mmCIF file of C-alpha atoms in Angstrom:
data_model
loop_
_atom_site.group_PDB
_atom_site.id
_atom_site.type_symbol
_atom_site.label_atom_id
_atom_site.label_comp_id
_atom_site.label_asym_id
_atom_site.label_seq_id
_atom_site.Cartn_x
_atom_site.Cartn_y
_atom_site.Cartn_z
ATOM 1 C CA UNK A 270 89.711 75.191 64.017
ATOM 2 C CA UNK A 271 90.300 77.753 66.800
ATOM 3 C CA UNK A 272 87.014 79.304 66.138
ATOM 4 C CA UNK A 273 85.277 76.100 66.524
ATOM 5 C CA UNK A 274 87.085 75.098 69.637
ATOM 6 C CA UNK A 275 86.192 78.465 71.203
ATOM 7 C CA UNK A 276 82.662 78.237 70.334
ATOM 8 C CA UNK A 277 82.342 74.856 71.924
ATOM 9 C CA UNK A 278 84.098 75.959 75.054
ATOM 10 C CA UNK A 279 81.849 79.007 75.324
ATOM 11 C CA UNK A 280 78.675 77.276 74.589
ATOM 12 C CA UNK A 281 79.317 74.395 77.193
ATOM 13 C CA UNK A 282 80.587 76.607 79.935
ATOM 14 C CA UNK A 283 79.541 80.185 79.987
ATOM 15 C CA UNK A 284 75.891 79.743 81.052
ATOM 16 C CA UNK A 285 74.891 81.633 83.994
ATOM 17 C CA UNK A 286 72.300 79.121 85.396
ATOM 18 C CA UNK A 287 73.434 79.338 88.875
ATOM 19 C CA UNK A 288 73.057 83.307 89.155
ATOM 20 C CA UNK A 289 72.177 84.363 92.682
ATOM 21 C CA UNK A 290 70.467 87.588 93.825
ATOM 22 C CA UNK A 291 72.691 90.035 95.397
ATOM 23 C CA UNK A 292 72.042 93.251 97.260
ATOM 24 C CA UNK A 293 73.805 95.386 94.708
ATOM 25 C CA UNK A 294 74.642 95.538 90.921
ATOM 26 C CA UNK A 295 77.492 97.152 88.888
ATOM 27 C CA UNK A 296 76.580 99.968 86.426
ATOM 28 C CA UNK A 297 78.621 101.215 83.777
ATOM 29 C CA UNK A 298 79.211 104.940 84.160
ATOM 30 C CA UNK A 299 81.062 107.860 82.411
ATOM 31 C CA UNK A 300 84.260 106.865 81.011
ATOM 32 C CA UNK A 301 87.678 108.642 81.614
ATOM 33 C CA UNK A 302 89.521 110.263 78.723
ATOM 34 C CA UNK A 303 93.062 111.478 79.317
ATOM 35 C CA UNK A 304 94.311 113.646 76.448
ATOM 36 C CA UNK A 305 97.542 112.500 75.003
ATOM 37 C CA UNK A 306 100.265 114.502 73.215
ATOM 38 C CA UNK A 307 101.453 113.664 69.603
ATOM 39 C CA UNK A 308 104.399 111.550 71.055
ATOM 40 C CA UNK A 309 102.467 109.523 73.553
ATOM 41 C CA UNK A 310 100.822 106.188 72.597
ATOM 42 C CA UNK A 311 97.590 104.884 74.149
ATOM 43 C CA UNK A 312 99.157 101.642 75.108
ATOM 44 C CA UNK A 313 100.900 102.094 78.362
ATOM 45 C CA UNK A 314 103.561 99.840 79.807
ATOM 46 C CA UNK A 315 102.420 100.562 83.336
ATOM 47 C CA UNK A 316 100.004 102.724 85.081
ATOM 48 C CA UNK A 317 99.575 103.746 88.646
ATOM 49 C CA UNK A 318 97.357 105.980 90.556
ATOM 50 C CA UNK A 319 99.296 108.630 92.872
ATOM 51 C CA UNK A 320 96.823 109.131 95.597
ATOM 52 C CA UNK A 321 98.000 111.870 97.996
ATOM 53 C CA UNK A 322 94.724 111.803 99.958
ATOM 54 C CA UNK A 323 93.821 115.286 98.656
ATOM 55 C CA UNK A 324 94.153 114.697 94.935
ATOM 56 C CA UNK A 325 94.689 111.980 92.393
ATOM 57 C CA UNK A 326 97.189 111.687 89.517
ATOM 58 C CA UNK A 327 97.483 109.039 86.750
ATOM 59 C CA UNK A 328 101.076 108.023 86.277
ATOM 60 C CA UNK A 329 101.728 106.491 82.971
ATOM 61 C CA UNK A 330 104.957 104.686 81.992
ATOM 62 C CA UNK A 331 105.320 104.995 78.065
ATOM 63 C CA UNK A 332 108.061 102.836 76.861
ATOM 64 C CA UNK A 333 108.140 104.109 73.297
ATOM 65 C CA UNK A 334 109.157 107.612 74.305
ATOM 66 C CA UNK A 335 111.000 106.409 77.475
ATOM 67 C CA UNK A 336 109.003 108.801 79.779
ATOM 68 C CA UNK A 337 106.694 109.033 82.645
ATOM 69 C CA UNK A 338 103.477 111.017 81.904
ATOM 70 C CA UNK A 339 101.674 112.523 84.840
ATOM 71 C CA UNK A 340 97.961 113.348 84.232
ATOM 72 C CA UNK A 341 95.516 115.120 86.583
ATOM 73 C CA UNK A 342 91.867 114.238 87.113
ATOM 74 C CA UNK A 343 90.651 117.895 86.903
ATOM 75 C CA UNK A 344 90.909 118.380 83.122
ATOM 76 C CA UNK A 345 92.292 115.112 82.325
ATOM 77 C CA UNK A 346 95.408 116.731 80.849
ATOM 78 C CA UNK A 347 99.182 115.879 81.205
ATOM 79 C CA UNK A 348 100.581 117.951 83.995
ATOM 80 C CA UNK A 349 104.224 117.192 83.124
ATOM 81 C CA UNK A 350 106.412 114.511 81.506
ATOM 82 C CA UNK A 351 109.641 113.042 83.047
ATOM 83 C CA UNK A 352 112.136 111.904 80.468
ATOM 84 C CA UNK A 353 114.017 108.814 81.439
ATOM 85 C CA UNK A 354 117.619 109.003 80.444
ATOM 86 C CA UNK A 355 119.240 106.019 78.726
ATOM 87 C CA UNK A 356 122.837 107.232 79.408
ATOM 88 C CA UNK A 357 124.876 109.172 81.803
ATOM 89 C CA UNK A 358 124.542 109.482 85.468
ATOM 90 C CA UNK A 359 120.667 109.456 85.470
ATOM 91 C CA UNK A 360 120.291 106.497 83.319
ATOM 92 C CA UNK A 361 117.676 103.893 83.960
ATOM 93 C CA UNK A 362 117.627 100.623 82.287
ATOM 94 C CA UNK A 363 113.940 101.102 81.084
ATOM 95 C CA UNK A 364 113.661 97.778 78.854
ATOM 96 C CA UNK A 365 114.295 95.960 82.207
ATOM 97 C CA UNK A 366 111.807 97.950 84.082
ATOM 98 C CA UNK A 367 109.565 95.806 86.184
ATOM 99 C CA UNK A 368 107.197 98.595 87.587
ATOM 100 C CA UNK A 369 107.027 102.040 88.842
ATOM 101 C CA UNK A 370 105.904 103.396 92.188
ATOM 102 C CA UNK A 371 105.320 107.295 92.285
ATOM 103 C CA UNK A 372 105.737 107.803 96.005
ATOM 104 C CA UNK A 373 105.820 111.704 95.491
ATOM 105 C CA UNK A 374 107.464 114.171 93.224
ATOM 106 C CA UNK A 375 110.893 113.702 94.704
ATOM 107 C CA UNK A 376 110.733 109.900 95.218
ATOM 108 C CA UNK A 377 109.791 107.688 92.248
ATOM 109 C CA UNK A 378 110.939 104.059 92.413
ATOM 110 C CA UNK A 379 111.646 102.059 89.244
ATOM 111 C CA UNK A 380 112.270 98.447 89.423
ATOM 112 C CA UNK A 381 115.038 97.165 87.564
ATOM 113 C CA UNK A 382 114.541 93.414 87.275
ATOM 114 C CA UNK A 383 117.678 92.426 85.625
ATOM 115 C CA UNK A 384 119.776 93.959 88.300
ATOM 116 C CA UNK A 385 117.519 93.522 91.175
ATOM 117 C CA UNK A 386 117.675 97.155 92.248
ATOM 118 C CA UNK A 387 115.361 100.322 92.511
ATOM 119 C CA UNK A 388 116.663 103.462 90.913
ATOM 120 C CA UNK A 389 114.925 106.472 92.706
ATOM 121 C CA UNK A 390 114.006 109.263 90.421
ATOM 122 C CA UNK A 391 112.583 112.903 91.130
ATOM 123 C CA UNK A 392 110.134 114.745 88.813
ATOM 124 C CA UNK A 393 113.051 116.220 86.847
ATOM 125 C CA UNK A 394 114.511 112.889 85.675
ATOM 126 C CA UNK A 395 117.500 112.852 88.065
ATOM 127 C CA UNK A 396 118.295 109.676 89.953
ATOM 128 C CA UNK A 397 118.615 110.654 93.562
ATOM 129 C CA UNK A 398 119.150 107.166 95.075
ATOM 130 C CA UNK A 399 119.294 103.524 94.414
ATOM 131 C CA UNK A 400 118.361 100.394 96.414
ATOM 132 C CA UNK A 401 119.990 97.033 95.414
ATOM 133 C CA UNK A 402 118.266 93.912 96.794
ATOM 134 C CA UNK A 403 120.692 91.419 95.155
ATOM 135 C CA UNK A 404 122.421 90.489 98.518
ATOM 136 C CA UNK A 405 119.300 90.865 100.869
ATOM 137 C CA UNK A 406 118.490 87.790 103.011
ATOM 138 C CA UNK A 407 115.584 85.734 101.889
ATOM 139 C CA UNK A 408 113.636 83.920 104.611
ATOM 140 C CA UNK A 409 112.600 80.945 102.336
ATOM 141 C CA UNK A 410 114.354 78.825 99.758
ATOM 142 C CA UNK A 411 112.734 80.482 96.731
ATOM 143 C CA UNK A 412 112.548 84.223 95.680
ATOM 144 C CA UNK A 413 109.833 84.853 92.810
ATOM 145 C CA UNK A 414 110.877 86.528 89.635
ATOM 146 C CA UNK A 415 109.253 89.708 90.725
ATOM 147 C CA UNK A 416 107.105 91.482 87.874
ATOM 148 C CA UNK A 417 104.777 94.404 88.234
ATOM 149 C CA UNK A 418 101.874 95.485 86.514
ATOM 150 C CA UNK A 419 98.942 97.895 87.442
ATOM 151 C CA UNK A 420 97.017 95.053 88.842
ATOM 152 C CA UNK A 421 100.064 93.380 90.540
ATOM 153 C CA UNK A 422 101.859 96.493 91.512
ATOM 154 C CA UNK A 423 105.135 97.797 92.728
ATOM 155 C CA UNK A 424 103.860 99.469 95.909
ATOM 156 C CA UNK A 425 104.825 100.125 99.600
ATOM 157 C CA UNK A 426 103.119 98.942 102.740
ATOM 158 C CA UNK A 427 104.108 99.865 106.202
ATOM 159 C CA UNK A 428 107.324 101.387 104.873
ATOM 160 C CA UNK A 429 108.277 98.136 103.026
ATOM 161 C CA UNK A 430 108.360 97.363 99.306
ATOM 162 C CA UNK A 431 105.660 94.942 98.144
ATOM 163 C CA UNK A 432 105.833 93.099 94.947
ATOM 164 C CA UNK A 433 104.587 89.802 93.448
ATOM 165 C CA UNK A 434 106.063 87.470 90.678
ATOM 166 C CA UNK A 435 106.177 84.108 89.060
ATOM 167 C CA UNK A 436 108.215 81.142 90.206
ATOM 168 C CA UNK A 437 112.103 81.433 89.941
ATOM 169 C CA UNK A 438 114.064 79.143 87.661
ATOM 170 C CA UNK A 439 114.883 77.155 90.964
ATOM 171 C CA UNK A 440 111.311 76.035 91.229
ATOM 172 C CA UNK A 441 111.340 73.256 88.767
ATOM 173 C CA UNK A 442 108.131 71.566 87.143
ATOM 174 C CA UNK A 443 108.314 69.002 89.842
ATOM 175 C CA UNK A 444 108.229 71.489 92.811
ATOM 176 C CA UNK A 445 105.252 71.263 95.004
ATOM 177 C CA UNK A 446 103.206 74.546 94.272
ATOM 178 C CA UNK A 447 102.129 74.753 97.848
ATOM 179 C CA UNK A 448 105.943 75.455 98.673
ATOM 180 C CA UNK A 449 106.637 78.259 96.051
ATOM 181 C CA UNK A 450 106.049 81.746 97.041
ATOM 182 C CA UNK A 451 104.788 84.381 94.818
ATOM 183 C CA UNK A 452 105.239 87.587 96.917
ATOM 184 C CA UNK A 453 107.946 89.490 98.450
ATOM 185 C CA UNK A 454 107.893 92.025 101.503
ATOM 186 C CA UNK A 455 111.291 93.851 101.156
ATOM 187 C CA UNK A 456 112.548 95.763 104.276
ATOM 188 C CA UNK A 457 115.340 98.110 103.045
ATOM 189 C CA UNK A 458 116.157 98.895 106.773
ATOM 190 C CA UNK A 459 117.026 95.354 108.033
ATOM 191 C CA UNK A 460 117.906 94.170 104.317
ATOM 192 C CA UNK A 461 115.635 91.353 104.404
ATOM 193 C CA UNK A 462 113.038 89.807 102.166
ATOM 194 C CA UNK A 463 110.021 87.869 103.539
ATOM 195 C CA UNK A 464 108.451 85.733 100.893
ATOM 196 C CA UNK A 465 104.723 84.290 101.091
ATOM 197 C CA UNK A 466 101.600 83.590 99.207
ATOM 198 C CA UNK A 467 102.339 80.068 98.063
ATOM 199 C CA UNK A 468 100.032 78.695 95.285
ATOM 200 C CA UNK A 469 96.668 77.278 96.312
ATOM 201 C CA UNK A 470 95.408 73.961 95.565
ATOM 202 C CA UNK A 471 93.989 74.929 91.995
ATOM 203 C CA UNK A 472 97.753 74.819 91.048
ATOM 204 C CA UNK A 473 98.872 71.217 90.626
ATOM 205 C CA UNK A 474 102.140 72.413 88.906
ATOM 206 C CA UNK A 475 103.922 75.726 88.380
ATOM 207 C CA UNK A 476 105.428 74.418 84.950
ATOM 208 C CA UNK A 477 105.196 77.238 82.233
ATOM 209 C CA UNK A 478 104.611 74.469 79.782
ATOM 210 C CA UNK A 479 101.319 73.875 81.472
ATOM 211 C CA UNK A 480 100.390 77.463 82.618
ATOM 212 C CA UNK A 481 100.976 80.702 80.449
ATOM 213 C CA UNK A 482 102.943 82.410 83.426
ATOM 214 C CA UNK A 483 101.879 86.080 82.700
ATOM 215 C CA UNK A 484 98.201 85.073 82.599
ATOM 216 C CA UNK A 485 98.002 82.512 85.470
ATOM 217 C CA UNK A 486 101.187 82.405 87.503
ATOM 218 C CA UNK A 487 101.521 85.997 88.629
ATOM 219 C CA UNK A 488 98.935 86.886 91.306
ATOM 220 C CA UNK A 489 97.264 90.152 91.438
ATOM 221 C CA UNK A 490 96.962 91.906 94.851
ATOM 222 C CA UNK A 491 96.211 95.243 96.536
ATOM 223 C CA UNK A 492 96.751 96.731 99.971
ATOM 224 C CA UNK A 493 93.254 97.156 101.571
ATOM 225 C CA UNK A 494 91.766 98.756 104.853
ATOM 226 C CA UNK A 495 94.244 98.355 107.785
ATOM 227 C CA UNK A 496 97.292 97.335 105.657
ATOM 228 C CA UNK A 497 95.710 94.102 104.840
ATOM 229 C CA UNK A 498 97.340 92.533 101.661
ATOM 230 C CA UNK A 499 94.627 91.001 99.585
ATOM 231 C CA UNK A 500 95.975 88.429 96.937
ATOM 232 C CA UNK A 501 94.112 87.015 93.952
ATOM 233 C CA UNK A 502 95.411 84.094 92.085
ATOM 234 C CA UNK A 503 94.109 84.062 88.497
ATOM 235 C CA UNK A 504 92.902 80.492 88.494
ATOM 236 C CA UNK A 505 91.379 80.510 91.993
ATOM 237 C CA UNK A 506 87.702 81.215 93.121
ATOM 238 C CA UNK A 507 88.969 82.377 96.282
ATOM 239 C CA UNK A 508 91.024 85.186 97.552
ATOM 240 C CA UNK A 509 93.476 85.519 100.483
ATOM 241 C CA UNK A 510 93.806 88.238 102.981
ATOM 242 C CA UNK A 511 97.184 88.446 104.687
ATOM 243 C CA UNK A 512 98.020 90.146 107.926
ATOM 244 C CA UNK A 513 101.162 92.057 107.028
ATOM 245 C CA UNK A 514 102.873 91.421 110.328
ATOM 246 C CA UNK A 515 102.525 87.644 110.787
ATOM 247 C CA UNK A 516 101.938 86.997 106.975
ATOM 248 C CA UNK A 517 99.087 84.641 107.968
ATOM 249 C CA UNK A 518 96.021 84.687 105.925
ATOM 250 C CA UNK A 519 92.189 83.889 105.707
ATOM 251 C CA UNK A 520 90.643 82.591 102.487
ATOM 252 C CA UNK A 521 87.331 84.049 101.164
ATOM 253 C CA UNK A 522 85.119 82.995 98.173
ATOM 254 C CA UNK A 523 85.267 85.760 95.759
ATOM 255 C CA UNK A 524 84.441 83.945 92.485
ATOM 256 C CA UNK A 525 81.600 83.623 89.945
ATOM 257 C CA UNK A 526 78.337 81.855 90.156
ATOM 258 C CA UNK A 527 79.193 80.136 87.033
ATOM 259 C CA UNK A 528 80.070 76.544 87.169
ATOM 260 C CA UNK A 529 83.630 76.745 85.787
ATOM 261 C CA UNK A 530 86.933 75.103 86.072
ATOM 262 C CA UNK A 531 90.301 76.823 85.424
ATOM 263 C CA UNK A 532 93.200 74.155 85.184
ATOM 264 C CA UNK A 533 96.591 73.750 83.403
ATOM 265 C CA UNK A 534 96.689 72.620 79.817
ATOM 266 C CA UNK A 535 99.349 71.077 77.334
ATOM 267 C CA UNK A 536 98.839 74.094 75.142
ATOM 268 C CA UNK A 537 99.011 77.293 77.428
ATOM 269 C CA UNK A 538 99.982 79.484 74.461
ATOM 270 C CA UNK A 539 97.561 78.114 71.919
ATOM 271 C CA UNK A 540 94.926 80.496 70.527
ATOM 272 C CA UNK A 541 92.020 78.509 71.568
ATOM 273 C CA UNK A 542 93.276 78.356 75.189
ATOM 274 C CA UNK A 543 94.130 81.928 75.347
ATOM 275 C CA UNK A 544 90.642 83.207 73.962
ATOM 276 C CA UNK A 545 88.571 80.283 75.222
ATOM 277 C CA UNK A 546 89.401 80.116 78.819
ATOM 278 C CA UNK A 547 88.353 81.904 82.025
ATOM 279 C CA UNK A 548 90.928 84.016 84.125
ATOM 280 C CA UNK A 549 90.417 86.251 87.145
ATOM 281 C CA UNK A 550 92.223 89.607 86.758
ATOM 282 C CA UNK A 551 92.727 92.264 89.408
ATOM 283 C CA UNK A 552 91.759 92.968 92.969
ATOM 284 C CA UNK A 553 91.277 96.524 93.695
ATOM 285 C CA UNK A 554 90.380 98.331 96.885
ATOM 286 C CA UNK A 555 87.959 101.208 96.702
ATOM 287 C CA UNK A 556 88.625 103.468 99.666
ATOM 288 C CA UNK A 557 85.665 105.820 98.827
ATOM 289 C CA UNK A 558 83.112 103.120 99.145
ATOM 290 C CA UNK A 559 85.062 100.509 101.210
ATOM 291 C CA UNK A 560 84.549 97.721 98.755
ATOM 292 C CA UNK A 561 86.940 95.555 96.675
ATOM 293 C CA UNK A 562 86.452 94.673 93.003
ATOM 294 C CA UNK A 563 87.538 91.585 91.155
ATOM 295 C CA UNK A 564 87.018 90.817 87.324
ATOM 296 C CA UNK A 565 86.504 87.521 85.633
ATOM 297 C CA UNK A 566 87.556 87.468 81.959
ATOM 298 C CA UNK A 567 85.243 85.083 80.114
ATOM 299 C CA UNK A 568 85.884 83.147 76.844
ATOM 300 C CA UNK A 569 85.384 85.045 73.701
ATOM 301 C CA UNK A 570 81.842 84.826 72.305
ATOM 302 C CA UNK A 571 81.310 82.261 69.451
ATOM 303 C CA UNK A 572 80.219 84.799 66.872
ATOM 304 C CA UNK A 573 83.488 86.651 67.315
ATOM 305 C CA UNK A 574 86.270 85.936 64.772
ATOM 306 C CA UNK A 575 89.401 86.567 66.470
ATOM 307 C CA UNK A 576 91.441 86.798 63.135
ATOM 308 C CA UNK A 577 89.510 89.951 62.445
ATOM 309 C CA UNK A 578 91.139 91.724 65.517
ATOM 310 C CA UNK A 579 94.715 92.330 66.599
ATOM 311 C CA UNK A 580 95.831 90.740 69.820
ATOM 312 C CA UNK A 581 94.411 91.995 73.119
ATOM 313 C CA UNK A 582 91.848 94.064 71.069
ATOM 314 C CA UNK A 583 89.723 90.800 70.745
ATOM 315 C CA UNK A 584 86.328 91.747 72.382
ATOM 316 C CA UNK A 585 85.818 89.670 75.602
ATOM 317 C CA UNK A 586 82.879 89.402 77.868
ATOM 318 C CA UNK A 587 83.703 90.241 81.629
ATOM 319 C CA UNK A 588 82.038 89.939 84.959
ATOM 320 C CA UNK A 589 82.683 92.517 87.551
ATOM 321 C CA UNK A 590 82.434 90.898 91.204
ATOM 322 C CA UNK A 591 82.219 93.095 94.424
ATOM 323 C CA UNK A 592 83.097 92.384 97.927
ATOM 324 C CA UNK A 593 82.101 94.412 100.796
ATOM 325 C CA UNK A 594 84.420 95.629 103.645
ATOM 326 C CA UNK A 595 84.238 92.103 105.312
ATOM 327 C CA UNK A 596 84.814 90.244 101.985
ATOM 328 C CA UNK A 597 81.243 89.199 101.618
ATOM 329 C CA UNK A 598 80.180 88.864 97.850
ATOM 330 C CA UNK A 599 77.562 91.746 97.262
ATOM 331 C CA UNK A 600 77.431 91.907 93.452
ATOM 332 C CA UNK A 601 78.320 90.180 90.245
ATOM 333 C CA UNK A 602 77.264 91.766 86.958
ATOM 334 C CA UNK A 603 78.086 90.754 83.419
ATOM 335 C CA UNK A 604 79.251 93.031 80.558
ATOM 336 C CA UNK A 605 79.923 92.151 76.896
ATOM 337 C CA UNK A 606 82.331 93.477 74.315
ATOM 338 C CA UNK A 607 85.253 94.472 76.726
ATOM 339 C CA UNK A 608 88.281 95.183 74.442
ATOM 340 C CA UNK A 609 91.387 96.709 76.017
ATOM 341 C CA UNK A 610 94.206 95.894 78.125
ATOM 342 C CA UNK A 611 92.717 94.180 81.259
ATOM 343 C CA UNK A 612 95.947 94.553 83.214
ATOM 344 C CA UNK A 613 95.515 98.290 83.441
ATOM 345 C CA UNK A 614 92.752 98.943 86.166
ATOM 346 C CA UNK A 615 92.511 101.502 88.771
ATOM 347 C CA UNK A 616 90.034 102.885 91.307
ATOM 348 C CA UNK A 617 88.641 106.426 91.801
ATOM 349 C CA UNK A 618 85.752 108.102 93.395
ATOM 350 C CA UNK A 619 83.849 106.844 90.197
ATOM 351 C CA UNK A 620 84.399 103.289 90.955
ATOM 352 C CA UNK A 621 86.513 100.717 88.915
ATOM 353 C CA UNK A 622 88.264 101.776 85.844
ATOM 354 C CA UNK A 623 89.586 99.257 83.091
ATOM 355 C CA UNK A 624 91.554 100.416 80.033
ATOM 356 C CA UNK A 625 89.615 100.365 76.845
ATOM 357 C CA UNK A 626 91.047 100.839 73.330
ATOM 358 C CA UNK A 627 90.172 104.153 71.641
ATOM 359 C CA UNK A 628 89.823 104.807 67.828
ATOM 360 C CA UNK A 629 91.087 108.205 68.594
ATOM 361 C CA UNK A 630 94.802 108.088 69.285
ATOM 362 C CA UNK A 631 94.727 111.440 71.032
ATOM 363 C CA UNK A 632 93.089 109.923 74.124
ATOM 364 C CA UNK A 633 93.757 107.139 76.724
ATOM 365 C CA UNK A 634 90.388 105.893 77.736
ATOM 366 C CA UNK A 635 89.030 103.725 80.568
ATOM 367 C CA UNK A 636 85.579 102.285 81.085
ATOM 368 C CA UNK A 637 84.135 102.954 84.481
ATOM 369 C CA UNK A 638 82.128 100.682 86.595
ATOM 370 C CA UNK A 639 80.315 101.575 89.858
ATOM 371 C CA UNK A 640 78.246 99.992 92.543
ATOM 372 C CA UNK A 641 74.600 100.665 92.860
ATOM 373 C CA UNK A 642 73.305 101.044 95.509
ATOM 374 C CA UNK A 643 76.672 102.559 97.064
ATOM 375 C CA UNK A 644 77.360 101.178 100.696
#
């Protein structure tokens, strides 16, 4: 039955009859393949690109070995591994980790979502500090449940911690989504939290019985040029660009040319909904080319039988959308048979990279997409 429903959804809605002509297109290039040791799995809990300006490193949180692995972009080998202690003075409650921010070798933030705190480690695995935000003043009535992935990261902007999340328990199913903030700007000096980025009009409710929270209720974001915070809601064709000081925003169309609708459902966890619906994932700033990437995950093709695959390994068609410096749409290109963990994306001089499952457990792989011609 799920196969039939997905086939009907796909055949009725995934046509690209309204495709426009754009000045650029997206091409797939050489993939990244980072070499893993025997103890490291290719399914990460979290990834981050540590960009010092002079060099890039891939920081990889491996929950199975309770370690942070740091890879270089020269030979794609592991530079070193940081073992995260479970007990003793350097213990970090890793199962409750809600993200990692590798600021530098001596300052690695890990968000402990249960205790609302940020243990700070160094590259030797020693805890050198801790920030607790449990008693910080919040400027609005609701504080989102903060949760970080590589597309909705734990990061810093203008010296403040920035995170996104989903509605707190205080935001009931009757709450007006336009009043429910999804992001937090945390000032550790003044010990205050400014929340912002309330849900757009596409969200008629924030009830997790209507929306799958991890697919649709957590916005993705990036910090772009000039410390602009660019927020992408998974059910919206538009993005918002926030001024970090005033937290005011402007909206820009950043959606597909397809005639689609993304809305709540009575069965948000049903297989036919999970694999037969659209969802926007990721908004990434490419500082090398001064463009932004956004990805539309499209319904599974009707010839794919999802029971033949395991979980997120089900092949999905995707569309890569590119915006220029001024948030004008300059490209939308379709790709078939993507299978990987689409919450793991990053940008590098090669362009946008998205995690891809590998048949070889010795490698962590990413498909890479670049703009042609370059700006």
